[in-house]
Amino acid sequence: HTIVEGTAAETTGVNEDDARDLDDKVAKAQLEIDRRRIEHDKNLEEEHHQTMLEESEISRKAAKVGAEERLRLSEAFKEQERQAAAQHETAKRDLNQQAVDLEKQATILLSDIDLAREETRQLERKANQ
C-alpha cells in the first residue's frame, strides 16, 4: 500500500465537495478495516484461549487415566503378591504336615523293628533251649 499524505483535493485536483466525500469514504473504509482487524485478532485470541483450555483438559484427563491405570496395576500386583504368599504358606503347611506324618511312620516302623528283634531273640532262646 502506498500512503499518500494530504486530502483528496490536494492530491488529485478534484473539486472540494467530491474530494471531501472521497476523504470521508476513505476514512470510513479505514475505520472498517481497523474494526475488522481488531475483531479478527480478538477471534484468534479467543480460539487460542479455547485451544489452550482443551489441551489442558486433555492433559488433565490423560494424567487421571494414567494415575488410575498405575493404581489398578499396583492393586493387581499386590493381589498377586498376596496370592503367592498364601500359596507359599499352604505349601509350607503341607510340607510340615508331611514331615510330621513321616516321623510318625518312622516311629511306628522303628517300634515294629524293635518288636521283631525281641520276637527273634525269644525264638532264638526257645530254639537254643
mmCIF file with all atom_site columns, C-alpha atoms in Angstrom:
data_model
loop_
_atom_site.group_PDB
_atom_site.id
_atom_site.type_symbol
_atom_site.label_atom_id
_atom_site.label_alt_id
_atom_site.label_comp_id
_atom_site.label_asym_id
_atom_site.label_entity_id
_atom_site.label_seq_id
_atom_site.pdbx_PDB_ins_code
_atom_site.Cartn_x
_atom_site.Cartn_y
_atom_site.Cartn_z
_atom_site.occupancy
_atom_site.B_iso_or_equiv
_atom_site.pdbx_formal_charge
_atom_site.auth_seq_id
_atom_site.auth_comp_id
_atom_site.auth_asym_id
_atom_site.auth_atom_id
_atom_site.pdbx_PDB_model_num
ATOM 1   C CA . HIS A 1 1   ? 0.000   0.000    0.000  1.00 0.00 ? 1   HIS A CA 1
ATOM 2   C CA . THR A 1 2   ? 1.155   3.468    -0.802 1.00 0.00 ? 2   THR A CA 1
ATOM 3   C CA . ILE A 1 3   ? 0.203   6.043    1.788  1.00 0.00 ? 3   ILE A CA 1
ATOM 4   C CA . VAL A 1 4   ? -0.494  9.449    0.322  1.00 0.00 ? 4   VAL A CA 1
ATOM 5   C CA . GLU A 1 5   ? -0.357  12.462   2.628  1.00 0.00 ? 5   GLU A CA 1
ATOM 6   C CA . GLY A 1 6   ? -2.938  15.191   2.297  1.00 0.00 ? 6   GLY A CA 1
ATOM 7   C CA . THR A 1 7   ? -6.579  15.367   1.246  1.00 0.00 ? 7   THR A CA 1
ATOM 8   C CA . ALA A 1 8   ? -8.033  14.045   -1.967 1.00 0.00 ? 8   ALA A CA 1
ATOM 9   C CA . ALA A 1 9   ? -8.488  17.596   -3.242 1.00 0.00 ? 9   ALA A CA 1
ATOM 10  C CA . GLU A 1 10  ? -4.823  18.400   -2.703 1.00 0.00 ? 10  GLU A CA 1
ATOM 11  C CA . THR A 1 11  ? -3.545  15.181   -4.282 1.00 0.00 ? 11  THR A CA 1
ATOM 12  C CA . THR A 1 12  ? -5.964  14.722   -7.209 1.00 0.00 ? 12  THR A CA 1
ATOM 13  C CA . GLY A 1 13  ? -7.186  18.154   -8.135 1.00 0.00 ? 13  GLY A CA 1
ATOM 14  C CA . VAL A 1 14  ? -10.861 17.084   -7.748 1.00 0.00 ? 14  VAL A CA 1
ATOM 15  C CA . ASN A 1 15  ? -13.412 19.688   -6.586 1.00 0.00 ? 15  ASN A CA 1
ATOM 16  C CA . GLU A 1 16  ? -13.703 20.242   -2.830 1.00 0.00 ? 16  GLU A CA 1
ATOM 17  C CA . ASP A 1 17  ? -17.118 18.510   -2.268 1.00 0.00 ? 17  ASP A CA 1
ATOM 18  C CA . ASP A 1 18  ? -16.171 15.401   -4.244 1.00 0.00 ? 18  ASP A CA 1
ATOM 19  C CA . ALA A 1 19  ? -12.830 15.386   -2.528 1.00 0.00 ? 19  ALA A CA 1
ATOM 20  C CA . ARG A 1 20  ? -14.459 15.653   0.909  1.00 0.00 ? 20  ARG A CA 1
ATOM 21  C CA . ASP A 1 21  ? -16.821 12.766   0.041  1.00 0.00 ? 21  ASP A CA 1
ATOM 22  C CA . LEU A 1 22  ? -13.844 10.749   -1.123 1.00 0.00 ? 22  LEU A CA 1
ATOM 23  C CA . ASP A 1 23  ? -11.908 11.564   2.082  1.00 0.00 ? 23  ASP A CA 1
ATOM 24  C CA . ASP A 1 24  ? -14.941 10.505   4.172  1.00 0.00 ? 24  ASP A CA 1
ATOM 25  C CA . LYS A 1 25  ? -15.239 7.230    2.233  1.00 0.00 ? 25  LYS A CA 1
ATOM 26  C CA . VAL A 1 26  ? -11.520 6.553    2.681  1.00 0.00 ? 26  VAL A CA 1
ATOM 27  C CA . ALA A 1 27  ? -11.736 7.330    6.406  1.00 0.00 ? 27  ALA A CA 1
ATOM 28  C CA . LYS A 1 28  ? -14.814 5.083    6.806  1.00 0.00 ? 28  LYS A CA 1
ATOM 29  C CA . ALA A 1 29  ? -13.107 2.285    4.858  1.00 0.00 ? 29  ALA A CA 1
ATOM 30  C CA . GLN A 1 30  ? -10.008 2.659    7.049  1.00 0.00 ? 30  GLN A CA 1
ATOM 31  C CA . LEU A 1 31  ? -12.189 2.506    10.200 1.00 0.00 ? 31  LEU A CA 1
ATOM 32  C CA . GLU A 1 32  ? -13.924 -0.638   8.877  1.00 0.00 ? 32  GLU A CA 1
ATOM 33  C CA . ILE A 1 33  ? -10.551 -2.246   8.086  1.00 0.00 ? 33  ILE A CA 1
ATOM 34  C CA . ASP A 1 34  ? -9.316  -1.410   11.603 1.00 0.00 ? 34  ASP A CA 1
ATOM 35  C CA . ARG A 1 35  ? -12.564 -2.708   13.170 1.00 0.00 ? 35  ARG A CA 1
ATOM 36  C CA . ARG A 1 36  ? -12.306 -5.994   11.225 1.00 0.00 ? 36  ARG A CA 1
ATOM 37  C CA . ARG A 1 37  ? -8.624  -6.402   12.113 1.00 0.00 ? 37  ARG A CA 1
ATOM 38  C CA . ILE A 1 38  ? -9.412  -5.890   15.826 1.00 0.00 ? 38  ILE A CA 1
ATOM 39  C CA . GLU A 1 39  ? -12.337 -8.350   15.585 1.00 0.00 ? 39  GLU A CA 1
ATOM 40  C CA . HIS A 1 40  ? -10.148 -10.874  13.764 1.00 0.00 ? 40  HIS A CA 1
ATOM 41  C CA . ASP A 1 41  ? -7.371  -10.534  16.372 1.00 0.00 ? 41  ASP A CA 1
ATOM 42  C CA . LYS A 1 42  ? -9.955  -10.933  19.138 1.00 0.00 ? 42  LYS A CA 1
ATOM 43  C CA . ASN A 1 43  ? -11.357 -14.083  17.485 1.00 0.00 ? 43  ASN A CA 1
ATOM 44  C CA . LEU A 1 44  ? -7.844  -15.528  17.100 1.00 0.00 ? 44  LEU A CA 1
ATOM 45  C CA . GLU A 1 45  ? -7.134  -14.806  20.755 1.00 0.00 ? 45  GLU A CA 1
ATOM 46  C CA . GLU A 1 46  ? -10.399 -16.493  21.809 1.00 0.00 ? 46  GLU A CA 1
ATOM 47  C CA . GLU A 1 47  ? -9.629  -19.529  19.625 1.00 0.00 ? 47  GLU A CA 1
ATOM 48  C CA . HIS A 1 48  ? -6.134  -19.732  21.095 1.00 0.00 ? 48  HIS A CA 1
ATOM 49  C CA . HIS A 1 49  ? -7.540  -19.496  24.626 1.00 0.00 ? 49  HIS A CA 1
ATOM 50  C CA . GLN A 1 50  ? -10.126 -22.206  23.859 1.00 0.00 ? 50  GLN A CA 1
ATOM 51  C CA . THR A 1 51  ? -7.428  -24.428  22.350 1.00 0.00 ? 51  THR A CA 1
ATOM 52  C CA . MET A 1 52  ? -5.278  -23.981  25.457 1.00 0.00 ? 52  MET A CA 1
ATOM 53  C CA . LEU A 1 53  ? -8.248  -24.900  27.678 1.00 0.00 ? 53  LEU A CA 1
ATOM 54  C CA . GLU A 1 54  ? -8.952  -28.001  25.589 1.00 0.00 ? 54  GLU A CA 1
ATOM 55  C CA . GLU A 1 55  ? -5.278  -29.053  25.663 1.00 0.00 ? 55  GLU A CA 1
ATOM 56  C CA . SER A 1 56  ? -5.219  -28.520  29.420 1.00 0.00 ? 56  SER A CA 1
ATOM 57  C CA . GLU A 1 57  ? -8.357  -30.637  29.842 1.00 0.00 ? 57  GLU A CA 1
ATOM 58  C CA . ILE A 1 58  ? -6.884  -33.377  27.641 1.00 0.00 ? 58  ILE A CA 1
ATOM 59  C CA . SER A 1 59  ? -3.662  -33.347  29.694 1.00 0.00 ? 59  SER A CA 1
ATOM 60  C CA . ARG A 1 60  ? -5.640  -33.481  32.949 1.00 0.00 ? 60  ARG A CA 1
ATOM 61  C CA . LYS A 1 61  ? -7.730  -36.411  31.695 1.00 0.00 ? 61  LYS A CA 1
ATOM 62  C CA . ALA A 1 62  ? -4.625  -38.225  30.441 1.00 0.00 ? 62  ALA A CA 1
ATOM 63  C CA . ALA A 1 63  ? -2.925  -37.741  33.818 1.00 0.00 ? 63  ALA A CA 1
ATOM 64  C CA . LYS A 1 64  ? -6.044  -39.029  35.609 1.00 0.00 ? 64  LYS A CA 1
ATOM 65  C CA . VAL A 1 65  ? -6.246  -42.085  33.340 1.00 0.00 ? 65  VAL A CA 1
ATOM 66  C CA . GLY A 1 66  ? -2.510  -42.687  33.881 1.00 0.00 ? 66  GLY A CA 1
ATOM 67  C CA . ALA A 1 67  ? -2.897  -42.437  37.645 1.00 0.00 ? 67  ALA A CA 1
ATOM 68  C CA . GLU A 1 68  ? -5.930  -44.738  37.606 1.00 0.00 ? 68  GLU A CA 1
ATOM 69  C CA . GLU A 1 69  ? -4.058  -47.282  35.474 1.00 0.00 ? 69  GLU A CA 1
ATOM 70  C CA . ARG A 1 70  ? -0.995  -47.152  37.787 1.00 0.00 ? 70  ARG A CA 1
ATOM 71  C CA . LEU A 1 71  ? -3.278  -47.644  40.791 1.00 0.00 ? 71  LEU A CA 1
ATOM 72  C CA . ARG A 1 72  ? -5.071  -50.549  39.082 1.00 0.00 ? 72  ARG A CA 1
ATOM 73  C CA . LEU A 1 73  ? -1.746  -52.202  38.195 1.00 0.00 ? 73  LEU A CA 1
ATOM 74  C CA . SER A 1 74  ? -0.433  -51.627  41.715 1.00 0.00 ? 74  SER A CA 1
ATOM 75  C CA . GLU A 1 75  ? -3.552  -53.225  43.210 1.00 0.00 ? 75  GLU A CA 1
ATOM 76  C CA . ALA A 1 76  ? -3.290  -56.165  40.800 1.00 0.00 ? 76  ALA A CA 1
ATOM 77  C CA . PHE A 1 77  ? 0.389   -56.630  41.710 1.00 0.00 ? 77  PHE A CA 1
ATOM 78  C CA . LYS A 1 78  ? -0.437  -56.523  45.448 1.00 0.00 ? 78  LYS A CA 1
ATOM 79  C CA . GLU A 1 79  ? -3.166  -59.123  44.901 1.00 0.00 ? 79  GLU A CA 1
ATOM 80  C CA . GLN A 1 80  ? -0.717  -61.374  43.041 1.00 0.00 ? 80  GLN A CA 1
ATOM 81  C CA . GLU A 1 81  ? 1.799   -60.985  45.876 1.00 0.00 ? 81  GLU A CA 1
ATOM 82  C CA . ARG A 1 82  ? -0.903  -61.823  48.423 1.00 0.00 ? 82  ARG A CA 1
ATOM 83  C CA . GLN A 1 83  ? -1.927  -64.929  46.466 1.00 0.00 ? 83  GLN A CA 1
ATOM 84  C CA . ALA A 1 84  ? 1.694   -66.050  46.093 1.00 0.00 ? 84  ALA A CA 1
ATOM 85  C CA . ALA A 1 85  ? 2.256   -65.588  49.840 1.00 0.00 ? 85  ALA A CA 1
ATOM 86  C CA . ALA A 1 86  ? -0.905  -67.598  50.588 1.00 0.00 ? 86  ALA A CA 1
ATOM 87  C CA . GLN A 1 87  ? 0.234   -70.372  48.224 1.00 0.00 ? 87  GLN A CA 1
ATOM 88  C CA . HIS A 1 88  ? 3.658   -70.360  49.886 1.00 0.00 ? 88  HIS A CA 1
ATOM 89  C CA . GLU A 1 89  ? 2.082   -70.673  53.346 1.00 0.00 ? 89  GLU A CA 1
ATOM 90  C CA . THR A 1 90  ? -0.170  -73.511  52.152 1.00 0.00 ? 90  THR A CA 1
ATOM 91  C CA . ALA A 1 91  ? 2.785   -75.368  50.616 1.00 0.00 ? 91  ALA A CA 1
ATOM 92  C CA . LYS A 1 92  ? 4.819   -74.843  53.815 1.00 0.00 ? 92  LYS A CA 1
ATOM 93  C CA . ARG A 1 93  ? 1.962   -76.197  55.972 1.00 0.00 ? 93  ARG A CA 1
ATOM 94  C CA . ASP A 1 94  ? 1.555   -79.196  53.638 1.00 0.00 ? 94  ASP A CA 1
ATOM 95  C CA . LEU A 1 95  ? 5.293   -79.965  53.786 1.00 0.00 ? 95  LEU A CA 1
ATOM 96  C CA . ASN A 1 96  ? 5.335   -79.643  57.586 1.00 0.00 ? 96  ASN A CA 1
ATOM 97  C CA . GLN A 1 97  ? 2.339   -81.997  57.825 1.00 0.00 ? 97  GLN A CA 1
ATOM 98  C CA . GLN A 1 98  ? 4.084   -84.485  55.531 1.00 0.00 ? 98  GLN A CA 1
ATOM 99  C CA . ALA A 1 99  ? 7.177   -84.298  57.739 1.00 0.00 ? 99  ALA A CA 1
ATOM 100 C CA . VAL A 1 100 ? 5.057   -84.978  60.864 1.00 0.00 ? 100 VAL A CA 1
ATOM 101 C CA . ASP A 1 101 ? 3.353   -87.900  59.114 1.00 0.00 ? 101 ASP A CA 1
ATOM 102 C CA . LEU A 1 102 ? 6.715   -89.321  58.014 1.00 0.00 ? 102 LEU A CA 1
ATOM 103 C CA . GLU A 1 103 ? 8.056   -89.024  61.575 1.00 0.00 ? 103 GLU A CA 1
ATOM 104 C CA . LYS A 1 104 ? 5.026   -90.954  62.882 1.00 0.00 ? 104 LYS A CA 1
ATOM 105 C CA . GLN A 1 105 ? 5.521   -93.639  60.238 1.00 0.00 ? 105 GLN A CA 1
ATOM 106 C CA . ALA A 1 106 ? 9.233   -93.856  61.083 1.00 0.00 ? 106 ALA A CA 1
ATOM 107 C CA . THR A 1 107 ? 8.407   -94.182  64.804 1.00 0.00 ? 107 THR A CA 1
ATOM 108 C CA . ILE A 1 108 ? 5.923   -96.970  64.047 1.00 0.00 ? 108 ILE A CA 1
ATOM 109 C CA . LEU A 1 109 ? 8.444   -98.734  61.805 1.00 0.00 ? 109 LEU A CA 1
ATOM 110 C CA . LEU A 1 110 ? 11.184  -98.460  64.448 1.00 0.00 ? 110 LEU A CA 1
ATOM 111 C CA . SER A 1 111 ? 8.774   -99.813  67.032 1.00 0.00 ? 111 SER A CA 1
ATOM 112 C CA . ASP A 1 112 ? 7.864   -102.680 64.682 1.00 0.00 ? 112 ASP A CA 1
ATOM 113 C CA . ILE A 1 113 ? 11.585  -103.373 64.141 1.00 0.00 ? 113 ILE A CA 1
ATOM 114 C CA . ASP A 1 114 ? 12.169  -103.428 67.923 1.00 0.00 ? 114 ASP A CA 1
ATOM 115 C CA . LEU A 1 115 ? 9.254   -105.842 68.350 1.00 0.00 ? 115 LEU A CA 1
ATOM 116 C CA . ALA A 1 116 ? 10.545  -108.027 65.539 1.00 0.00 ? 116 ALA A CA 1
ATOM 117 C CA . ARG A 1 117 ? 14.024  -108.138 67.146 1.00 0.00 ? 117 ARG A CA 1
ATOM 118 C CA . GLU A 1 118 ? 12.530  -109.038 70.501 1.00 0.00 ? 118 GLU A CA 1
ATOM 119 C CA . GLU A 1 119 ? 10.472  -111.814 68.900 1.00 0.00 ? 119 GLU A CA 1
ATOM 120 C CA . THR A 1 120 ? 13.571  -113.001 67.043 1.00 0.00 ? 120 THR A CA 1
ATOM 121 C CA . ARG A 1 121 ? 15.569  -113.137 70.348 1.00 0.00 ? 121 ARG A CA 1
ATOM 122 C CA . GLN A 1 122 ? 12.747  -115.040 72.062 1.00 0.00 ? 122 GLN A CA 1
ATOM 123 C CA . LEU A 1 123 ? 12.559  -117.501 69.167 1.00 0.00 ? 123 LEU A CA 1
ATOM 124 C CA . GLU A 1 124 ? 16.337  -117.955 69.264 1.00 0.00 ? 124 GLU A CA 1
ATOM 125 C CA . ARG A 1 125 ? 16.182  -118.569 73.026 1.00 0.00 ? 125 ARG A CA 1
ATOM 126 C CA . LYS A 1 126 ? 13.464  -121.173 72.609 1.00 0.00 ? 126 LYS A CA 1
ATOM 127 C CA . ALA A 1 127 ? 15.407  -122.782 69.808 1.00 0.00 ? 127 ALA A CA 1
ATOM 128 C CA . ASN A 1 128 ? 18.540  -122.875 71.983 1.00 0.00 ? 128 ASN A CA 1
ATOM 129 C CA . GLN A 1 129 ? 16.775  -124.462 74.960 1.00 0.00 ? 129 GLN A CA 1
#
